Amino acid sequence: MTTLTIIQSVKARIIFNSRGEETVEVEVKTLGGSGRASAPAGKSKGKYEVAYFPPGGVREAVEKLRSTVEPRLVGLDADNQKLVDETLHEIDGTENFSRLGGNTAYAVSLASAQAAASTHGVPLFAQLAGETSNLRLPLPLGNVLGGGKHAGKGAPDFQEYLTVAEGCGSFRQAYEANLQVHRRLGKLLEERAPGFTRGKGDEGAWAPRLGNEEALEAVSKAAEEVSGEMGVKVRVGLDVAASSFWDSRSKVYRYESERRTLGREEHMDHVLRLIQEYRLAYVEDPLEEEDFQGFAELTEKAKGCLICGDDLFVTSREKLEEGIRLKAATAVIIKPNQVGTVSDALEAAKLARGSGLVPIASHRSGETCEGHLAHLAVAFGCPLIKAGVLGGERVAKMNELLRIEENYGRALPLASLKT
Ligand code: 2PG
Ligand code: MG
């Protein structure tokens, strides 16, 4: 019998992401199906992420796909994700995908998985998870207000103000709660933020001219109002993205919007106070990416609030192992293009779950209009997905989860913040 999942071709083209930057899109054809996937790009990147593209950029990536990747992958079985991904590592031959580019590898890896799924006529999440009995629909954690590297001067230093609704009966309701907060916050900001033009940052979150804490107050108020109206509990979180305002030479955090600097201890106390005062459910990258010790101290003190590592772990197995050993966090961001392949990301998520950390599937600030991340979140067993609230490329992930809920919702209960 012919195996319909054998790879027949791997083709690449250059497309644009939501920031208008060039990125790579890959199409993989098997005998019985096909898959298409593209790679996103971060702006506040972790220092230890893999290289996105070869030295010659996206053009070299496309050329390499034609000359070295396609000949090696044709004839492999797309059902064997591990082998496809190991082959990508082999072709590259470096520790950080610097020859092929992690984004190139990721687009191929994901397109191949999609091709296998389409050949079998199963959804991508089922293809990747294999065993589907314990899967859940993730809760959406979405940013409604943003600053840092995703917005212009005058916006808060903290990169993302996020909300997540507890006590919802469906994924749809949880997403609607985030949409409602985004809307309500827009109105509040018209009253509170000087010169507010309804401008948004890279991820569709409002980008007002406001101090860090004023912004947190506004988001908390909007969340409270929506909670009351919808009969759910909308909790608030932050992605501090602390590396982006850490001055490694002077060893201080530079709060540009407040025109002040805070030393490491002061900054830590400040974040802890915000966690307690605003009963935050979630804080990502509260400290700069090398400060495992600081993360551990904060995790110890901030009981009840998820402390999540993004730039800290860069979805890397080694970094995550170190974090687990030091008890540096209670959650980890899983961004497949930080490591380059679907298998690497899956392994990181598994390691996290096995060690009691909450894995969170995450978009990048420069995204394409695909919904694959929704499937990865389900397949990786992530109780949370961070993929924004508004903007076509963000809504694409949410809409895909609505489709998954409609078609498979009975078998996939909604996750909770505690799972
Ligand atoms: C983050 C991400 C996504 P970027 O820091 O969590 O929100 O930003 O993709 O720019 O790294
Ligand atoms: Mg982050």
Short mmCIF file of C-alpha atoms and ligand atoms in Angstrom, two decimals:
data_model
loop_
_atom_site.label_atom_id
_atom_site.label_comp_id
_atom_site.label_asym_id
_atom_site.label_seq_id
_atom_site.Cartn_x
_atom_site.Cartn_y
_atom_site.Cartn_z
CA MET A 1 0.00 0.00 0.00
CA THR A 2 1.31 3.45 -0.81
CA THR A 3 1.78 5.72 2.15
CA LEU A 4 -0.21 8.81 1.36
CA THR A 5 1.73 10.94 3.86
CA ILE A 6 5.03 10.73 1.95
CA ILE A 7 6.32 14.24 1.18
CA GLN A 8 6.29 15.10 -2.53
CA SER A 9 7.37 18.73 -2.53
CA VAL A 10 8.38 21.63 -0.28
CA LYS A 11 7.91 25.11 -1.79
CA ALA A 12 8.51 28.50 -0.24
CA ARG A 13 7.54 32.08 -0.97
CA ILE A 14 8.01 35.45 0.69
CA ILE A 15 4.92 37.00 2.24
CA PHE A 16 4.38 39.82 4.76
CA ASN A 17 3.50 39.73 8.44
CA SER A 18 1.21 42.11 10.33
CA ARG A 19 4.03 44.67 10.63
CA GLY A 20 4.65 44.54 6.91
CA GLU A 21 7.95 42.71 7.34
CA GLU A 22 8.94 39.96 4.96
CA THR A 23 8.60 36.42 6.20
CA VAL A 24 8.58 32.94 4.77
CA GLU A 25 5.55 30.85 3.87
CA VAL A 26 5.98 27.17 3.07
CA GLU A 27 3.76 24.69 1.26
CA VAL A 28 4.31 20.98 1.75
CA LYS A 29 2.56 18.46 -0.47
CA THR A 30 2.17 14.80 0.34
CA LEU A 31 0.71 12.15 -1.93
CA GLY A 32 -2.69 12.59 -0.29
CA GLY A 33 -2.80 16.16 1.01
CA SER A 34 -1.07 19.47 1.55
CA GLY A 35 -0.19 21.97 4.28
CA ARG A 36 0.73 25.63 4.35
CA ALA A 37 2.33 27.56 7.19
CA SER A 38 4.22 30.78 7.79
CA ALA A 39 6.49 32.12 10.51
CA PRO A 40 5.82 35.09 12.81
CA ALA A 41 8.42 37.49 14.20
CA GLY A 42 9.03 39.04 17.60
CA LYS A 43 10.13 42.59 18.33
CA SER A 44 10.98 42.25 22.01
CA LYS A 45 13.04 39.15 21.39
CA GLY A 46 14.77 37.06 24.00
CA LYS A 47 18.57 37.22 23.79
CA TYR A 48 18.80 33.43 23.49
CA GLU A 49 16.17 32.81 20.82
CA VAL A 50 17.38 30.94 17.73
CA ALA A 51 18.30 33.03 14.67
CA TYR A 52 15.21 33.76 12.56
CA PHE A 53 16.81 33.65 9.13
CA PRO A 54 20.19 32.86 7.57
CA PRO A 55 22.65 35.76 7.28
CA GLY A 56 21.22 36.68 3.85
CA GLY A 57 17.70 37.09 5.27
CA VAL A 58 14.38 35.79 3.92
CA ARG A 59 15.68 35.53 0.35
CA GLU A 60 18.49 33.24 1.38
CA ALA A 61 15.99 31.20 3.41
CA VAL A 62 13.82 30.64 0.32
CA GLU A 63 16.86 29.76 -1.76
CA LYS A 64 18.08 27.28 0.89
CA LEU A 65 14.67 25.67 1.03
CA ARG A 66 14.86 25.05 -2.70
CA SER A 67 18.46 23.88 -2.85
CA THR A 68 18.98 21.95 0.40
CA VAL A 69 15.75 21.40 2.32
CA GLU A 70 13.38 20.15 -0.38
CA PRO A 71 15.78 17.47 -1.70
CA ARG A 72 16.26 16.09 1.84
CA LEU A 73 12.59 16.12 2.82
CA VAL A 74 11.04 14.68 -0.32
CA GLY A 75 10.43 11.00 0.35
CA LEU A 76 10.17 11.38 4.15
CA ASP A 77 6.92 10.50 5.86
CA ALA A 78 5.14 13.64 7.13
CA ASP A 79 3.51 11.44 9.76
CA ASN A 80 6.91 11.16 11.41
CA GLN A 81 7.16 14.68 12.80
CA LYS A 82 10.23 13.83 14.86
CA LEU A 83 12.14 12.67 11.82
CA VAL A 84 11.15 15.72 9.78
CA ASP A 85 12.30 17.99 12.60
CA GLU A 86 15.52 16.08 13.26
CA THR A 87 16.29 16.32 9.56
CA LEU A 88 15.83 20.09 9.72
CA HIS A 89 18.30 20.23 12.63
CA GLU A 90 20.73 18.06 10.68
CA ILE A 91 20.53 20.18 7.54
CA ASP A 92 21.20 23.28 9.61
CA GLY A 93 23.95 21.73 11.71
CA THR A 94 24.20 24.56 14.27
CA GLU A 95 22.92 24.98 17.82
CA ASN A 96 20.72 27.96 17.01
CA PHE A 97 19.51 27.42 13.46
CA SER A 98 21.86 30.15 12.25
CA ARG A 99 22.38 28.59 8.80
CA LEU A 100 18.79 27.78 7.94
CA GLY A 101 16.95 30.15 10.27
CA GLY A 102 14.56 29.07 12.99
CA ASN A 103 11.67 30.73 11.17
CA THR A 104 12.44 28.76 8.01
CA ALA A 105 12.57 25.53 10.03
CA TYR A 106 9.37 26.37 11.88
CA ALA A 107 7.38 27.10 8.70
CA VAL A 108 8.54 23.78 7.18
CA SER A 109 7.92 21.82 10.37
CA LEU A 110 4.40 23.20 10.76
CA ALA A 111 3.48 22.93 7.06
CA SER A 112 4.57 19.29 7.14
CA ALA A 113 2.40 18.58 10.20
CA GLN A 114 -0.50 20.31 8.48
CA ALA A 115 0.06 18.23 5.34
CA ALA A 116 -0.05 15.02 7.39
CA ALA A 117 -3.24 16.17 9.13
CA SER A 118 -4.89 17.03 5.82
CA THR A 119 -3.87 13.68 4.34
CA HIS A 120 -5.60 11.88 7.22
CA GLY A 121 -8.53 14.30 7.24
CA VAL A 122 -8.00 15.13 10.91
CA PRO A 123 -7.52 18.52 12.58
CA LEU A 124 -3.94 19.63 13.17
CA PHE A 125 -4.29 19.43 16.97
CA ALA A 126 -5.28 15.74 16.77
CA GLN A 127 -2.44 14.97 14.37
CA LEU A 128 0.10 16.49 16.77
CA ALA A 129 -1.34 15.30 20.06
CA GLY A 130 -1.89 11.68 19.03
CA GLU A 131 -3.71 10.86 22.25
CA THR A 132 -6.65 13.25 22.47
CA SER A 133 -8.48 12.10 25.59
CA ASN A 134 -7.03 14.65 28.04
CA LEU A 135 -7.05 17.68 25.82
CA ARG A 136 -8.67 20.99 26.72
CA LEU A 137 -9.63 24.22 25.02
CA PRO A 138 -7.27 26.93 26.24
CA LEU A 139 -8.47 30.08 27.96
CA PRO A 140 -7.63 33.23 25.99
CA LEU A 141 -5.21 35.61 27.68
CA GLY A 142 -5.37 38.77 25.60
CA ASN A 143 -3.68 42.15 25.73
CA VAL A 144 -5.98 45.14 25.83
CA LEU A 145 -3.37 47.84 26.46
CA GLY A 146 0.28 47.90 25.50
CA GLY A 147 3.50 49.82 25.67
CA GLY A 148 7.20 48.98 25.68
CA LYS A 149 8.66 47.95 22.34
CA HIS A 150 5.20 47.40 20.85
CA ALA A 151 4.16 51.05 21.09
CA GLY A 152 5.51 54.58 20.70
CA LYS A 153 7.03 57.06 23.13
CA GLY A 154 4.81 58.07 26.04
CA ALA A 155 3.02 54.72 26.27
CA PRO A 156 3.67 52.64 29.42
CA ASP A 157 6.99 50.87 29.89
CA PHE A 158 5.24 47.60 30.60
CA GLN A 159 4.65 45.83 27.31
CA GLU A 160 1.26 44.18 27.79
CA TYR A 161 -1.76 44.58 30.04
CA LEU A 162 -3.67 41.34 29.71
CA THR A 163 -7.03 39.97 30.74
CA VAL A 164 -8.34 36.44 31.19
CA ALA A 165 -11.89 35.52 32.21
CA GLU A 166 -12.62 32.86 34.79
CA GLY A 167 -15.94 31.14 35.34
CA CYS A 168 -16.98 31.06 31.68
CA GLY A 169 -19.15 28.34 30.21
CA SER A 170 -17.38 28.34 26.86
CA PHE A 171 -14.33 29.54 24.97
CA ARG A 172 -16.64 31.89 23.07
CA GLN A 173 -17.73 33.57 26.28
CA ALA A 174 -14.15 33.87 27.53
CA TYR A 175 -13.09 35.55 24.28
CA GLU A 176 -16.16 37.81 24.32
CA ALA A 177 -15.17 38.95 27.80
CA ASN A 178 -11.74 40.05 26.49
CA LEU A 179 -13.37 41.81 23.54
CA GLN A 180 -15.74 43.56 25.88
CA VAL A 181 -12.89 44.74 28.14
CA HIS A 182 -11.01 46.05 25.10
CA ARG A 183 -14.10 48.04 24.05
CA ARG A 184 -14.86 49.37 27.53
CA LEU A 185 -11.24 50.34 28.04
CA GLY A 186 -11.31 52.35 24.80
CA LYS A 187 -14.11 54.47 26.28
CA LEU A 188 -12.35 54.85 29.62
CA LEU A 189 -9.15 55.95 27.93
CA GLU A 190 -11.00 58.69 26.05
CA GLU A 191 -11.68 60.21 29.46
CA ARG A 192 -8.40 59.38 31.14
CA ALA A 193 -5.54 59.51 28.63
CA PRO A 194 -4.43 62.93 27.36
CA GLY A 195 -4.72 63.27 23.59
CA PHE A 196 -5.94 59.69 23.14
CA THR A 197 -6.49 59.07 19.43
CA ARG A 198 -7.59 55.44 19.75
CA GLY A 199 -4.12 54.50 18.55
CA LYS A 200 -3.00 50.88 18.94
CA GLY A 201 0.33 49.10 19.20
CA ASP A 202 1.70 46.17 17.20
CA GLU A 203 -0.69 43.64 18.73
CA GLY A 204 -3.94 45.61 18.51
CA ALA A 205 -3.89 46.72 22.14
CA TRP A 206 -4.58 50.39 22.96
CA ALA A 207 -1.37 52.41 23.22
CA PRO A 208 -2.25 55.52 25.25
CA ARG A 209 -0.01 58.12 26.81
CA LEU A 210 -0.28 56.92 30.39
CA GLY A 211 1.95 55.96 33.29
CA ASN A 212 2.36 52.28 34.13
CA GLU A 213 0.12 52.26 37.15
CA GLU A 214 -2.54 54.57 35.70
CA ALA A 215 -2.80 52.11 32.83
CA LEU A 216 -3.17 49.23 35.28
CA GLU A 217 -5.91 51.11 37.13
CA ALA A 218 -7.82 51.71 33.89
CA VAL A 219 -7.55 48.06 32.80
CA SER A 220 -8.62 46.85 36.26
CA LYS A 221 -11.65 49.14 36.19
CA ALA A 222 -12.72 47.96 32.73
CA ALA A 223 -12.22 44.33 33.82
CA GLU A 224 -14.31 44.89 36.94
CA GLU A 225 -17.17 46.50 35.04
CA VAL A 226 -17.26 43.75 32.42
CA SER A 227 -17.09 41.07 35.15
CA GLY A 228 -20.20 42.53 36.78
CA GLU A 229 -22.10 42.79 33.51
CA MET A 230 -21.21 39.34 32.19
CA GLY A 231 -21.31 37.46 35.47
CA VAL A 232 -17.75 36.16 35.06
CA LYS A 233 -14.49 37.06 36.78
CA VAL A 234 -12.10 38.91 34.49
CA ARG A 235 -8.61 38.80 36.00
CA VAL A 236 -5.77 41.10 35.02
CA GLY A 237 -2.17 40.27 34.14
CA LEU A 238 0.99 41.92 32.81
CA ASP A 239 3.84 41.16 30.47
CA VAL A 240 6.43 43.46 32.01
CA ALA A 241 8.98 42.41 29.34
CA ALA A 242 11.55 43.74 31.80
CA SER A 243 14.59 43.10 29.59
CA SER A 244 13.40 45.83 27.24
CA PHE A 245 13.89 48.54 29.87
CA TRP A 246 16.75 46.98 31.84
CA ASP A 247 19.98 48.90 31.54
CA SER A 248 22.59 46.16 31.89
CA ARG A 249 25.47 48.63 32.23
CA SER A 250 24.05 50.66 35.10
CA LYS A 251 22.08 47.69 36.45
CA VAL A 252 18.82 49.63 36.74
CA TYR A 253 15.37 49.48 35.23
CA ARG A 254 14.70 52.66 33.23
CA TYR A 255 11.06 53.64 33.53
CA GLU A 256 11.03 56.12 30.63
CA SER A 257 7.33 56.99 30.91
CA GLU A 258 7.82 57.94 34.56
CA ARG A 259 11.26 59.49 34.08
CA ARG A 260 12.77 57.45 36.91
CA THR A 261 15.07 54.51 37.38
CA LEU A 262 14.65 51.68 39.86
CA GLY A 263 17.35 49.36 41.16
CA ARG A 264 16.75 45.62 41.02
CA GLU A 265 15.34 45.35 44.56
CA GLU A 266 13.15 48.44 44.22
CA HIS A 267 11.81 47.19 40.91
CA MET A 268 11.04 43.79 42.42
CA ASP A 269 9.22 45.39 45.37
CA HIS A 270 7.31 47.59 42.97
CA VAL A 271 6.14 44.61 40.87
CA LEU A 272 5.21 42.69 44.02
CA ARG A 273 3.14 45.59 45.28
CA LEU A 274 1.26 45.77 41.96
CA ILE A 275 0.60 42.02 42.13
CA GLN A 276 -0.86 42.34 45.60
CA GLU A 277 -2.75 45.58 45.19
CA TYR A 278 -4.37 44.70 41.86
CA ARG A 279 -4.68 40.97 42.65
CA LEU A 280 -2.92 40.11 39.42
CA ALA A 281 -3.45 36.60 38.09
CA TYR A 282 -0.41 36.60 35.84
CA VAL A 283 2.93 38.36 35.44
CA GLU A 284 5.31 37.55 32.57
CA ASP A 285 8.98 38.47 32.52
CA PRO A 286 8.85 40.63 35.67
CA LEU A 287 12.66 40.75 35.68
CA GLU A 288 15.35 40.82 33.01
CA GLU A 289 16.11 37.58 31.20
CA GLU A 290 19.31 36.59 33.06
CA ASP A 291 17.89 37.04 36.55
CA PHE A 292 16.76 33.49 37.41
CA GLN A 293 17.41 34.21 41.07
CA GLY A 294 15.14 37.25 41.07
CA PHE A 295 12.43 35.24 39.34
CA ALA A 296 12.71 32.58 42.04
CA GLU A 297 12.41 35.18 44.82
CA LEU A 298 9.36 36.75 43.25
CA THR A 299 7.73 33.36 42.57
CA GLU A 300 8.17 32.51 46.23
CA LYS A 301 6.59 35.77 47.37
CA ALA A 302 3.82 36.13 44.79
CA LYS A 303 1.75 33.10 45.72
CA GLY A 304 -1.51 32.88 43.79
CA CYS A 305 -0.18 34.82 40.80
CA LEU A 306 1.36 32.92 37.89
CA ILE A 307 4.93 34.07 37.34
CA CYS A 308 5.78 33.31 33.74
CA GLY A 309 9.09 33.16 31.88
CA ASP A 310 9.21 34.18 28.22
CA ASP A 311 12.56 35.82 27.40
CA LEU A 312 13.81 33.93 30.47
CA PHE A 313 13.21 30.48 28.94
CA VAL A 314 12.95 31.16 25.18
CA THR A 315 11.10 27.80 24.89
CA SER A 316 14.46 26.09 25.36
CA ARG A 317 14.71 22.76 27.13
CA GLU A 318 17.97 23.63 28.90
CA LYS A 319 16.76 27.00 30.14
CA LEU A 320 13.51 25.46 31.33
CA GLU A 321 15.39 22.73 33.21
CA GLU A 322 17.41 25.40 34.98
CA GLY A 323 14.20 27.29 35.83
CA ILE A 324 12.57 24.15 37.21
CA ARG A 325 15.61 23.43 39.36
CA LEU A 326 15.61 26.96 40.77
CA LYS A 327 11.80 27.19 41.06
CA ALA A 328 12.10 30.36 39.00
CA ALA A 329 8.53 30.42 37.66
CA THR A 330 5.12 28.79 37.69
CA ALA A 331 4.41 29.24 33.98
CA VAL A 332 6.29 29.29 30.69
CA ILE A 333 5.58 30.91 27.33
CA ILE A 334 5.77 28.47 24.42
CA LYS A 335 6.68 30.22 21.17
CA PRO A 336 7.68 27.63 18.57
CA ASN A 337 9.73 30.05 16.49
CA GLN A 338 11.96 30.71 19.51
CA VAL A 339 13.30 27.15 19.08
CA GLY A 340 12.57 26.39 15.44
CA THR A 341 10.47 23.24 15.23
CA VAL A 342 7.11 21.93 16.36
CA SER A 343 8.78 18.94 18.10
CA ASP A 344 11.09 21.19 20.13
CA ALA A 345 8.14 23.31 21.25
CA LEU A 346 6.06 20.24 22.06
CA GLU A 347 8.90 18.85 24.14
CA ALA A 348 9.21 22.10 26.11
CA ALA A 349 5.47 22.11 26.81
CA LYS A 350 5.63 18.48 27.97
CA LEU A 351 8.56 19.15 30.24
CA ALA A 352 6.69 22.11 31.75
CA ARG A 353 3.53 20.11 32.37
CA GLY A 354 5.49 17.22 33.86
CA SER A 355 7.12 19.63 36.32
CA GLY A 356 3.95 21.43 37.35
CA LEU A 357 4.54 24.57 35.28
CA VAL A 358 1.72 26.01 33.17
CA PRO A 359 2.67 26.09 29.48
CA ILE A 360 1.16 29.02 27.57
CA ALA A 361 1.05 29.00 23.76
CA SER A 362 1.92 32.45 22.45
CA HIS A 363 1.79 34.53 19.29
CA ARG A 364 4.49 37.03 18.30
CA SER A 365 4.03 40.75 17.82
CA GLY A 366 4.52 40.34 14.05
CA GLU A 367 1.97 37.68 13.05
CA THR A 368 0.47 36.22 9.92
CA CYS A 369 -3.25 35.66 9.43
CA GLU A 370 -3.20 31.94 10.19
CA GLY A 371 -4.95 30.02 12.96
CA HIS A 372 -2.37 27.27 13.53
CA LEU A 373 -1.43 28.53 16.98
CA ALA A 374 -4.92 27.56 18.19
CA HIS A 375 -4.20 23.93 17.27
CA LEU A 376 -0.74 24.01 18.83
CA ALA A 377 -2.21 25.31 22.10
CA VAL A 378 -4.66 22.39 22.22
CA ALA A 379 -2.11 19.78 21.14
CA PHE A 380 0.55 21.03 23.59
CA GLY A 381 -1.91 20.84 26.51
CA CYS A 382 -1.69 24.60 27.18
CA PRO A 383 -4.45 25.82 29.53
CA LEU A 384 -3.84 29.37 28.24
CA ILE A 385 -3.25 30.90 24.83
CA LYS A 386 -1.81 34.40 24.52
CA ALA A 387 -2.75 35.62 21.08
CA GLY A 388 -4.12 39.13 21.43
CA VAL A 389 -7.69 40.37 21.26
CA LEU A 390 -8.10 42.55 18.18
CA GLY A 391 -6.58 42.80 14.69
CA GLY A 392 -7.14 40.32 11.85
CA GLU A 393 -4.02 38.30 12.60
CA ARG A 394 -5.03 38.02 16.30
CA VAL A 395 -8.72 37.30 15.66
CA ALA A 396 -7.64 34.51 13.23
CA LYS A 397 -6.41 32.45 16.20
CA MET A 398 -9.54 33.14 18.24
CA ASN A 399 -11.84 32.30 15.32
CA GLU A 400 -10.01 29.01 14.80
CA LEU A 401 -10.64 28.16 18.46
CA LEU A 402 -14.32 28.96 17.95
CA ARG A 403 -14.36 26.45 15.07
CA ILE A 404 -12.58 23.86 17.20
CA GLU A 405 -15.08 24.47 19.99
CA GLU A 406 -18.02 24.08 17.61
CA ASN A 407 -16.71 20.86 16.09
CA TYR A 408 -14.96 19.18 19.02
CA GLY A 409 -16.18 21.09 22.08
CA ARG A 410 -17.91 18.10 23.62
CA ALA A 411 -14.60 16.24 23.84
CA LEU A 412 -12.61 19.33 24.78
CA PRO A 413 -13.70 21.00 28.02
CA LEU A 414 -12.55 24.57 28.65
CA ALA A 415 -9.38 24.76 30.73
CA SER A 416 -9.26 26.80 33.91
CA LEU A 417 -6.53 29.02 35.30
CA LYS A 418 -5.70 26.35 37.83
CA THR A 419 -5.16 23.45 35.39
C1 2PG B 1 6.04 38.76 24.09
C2 2PG B 1 5.76 38.81 22.62
C3 2PG B 1 4.37 38.50 22.22
P1 2PG B 1 7.35 39.70 20.79
O1 2PG B 1 6.98 39.42 24.58
O2 2PG B 1 5.41 38.01 24.81
O3 2PG B 1 3.39 39.24 22.87
O4 2PG B 1 6.29 39.92 21.99
O5 2PG B 1 6.70 38.81 19.79
O6 2PG B 1 7.62 41.09 20.26
O7 2PG B 1 8.55 39.07 21.39
MG MG B 2 6.70 38.26 26.59
#
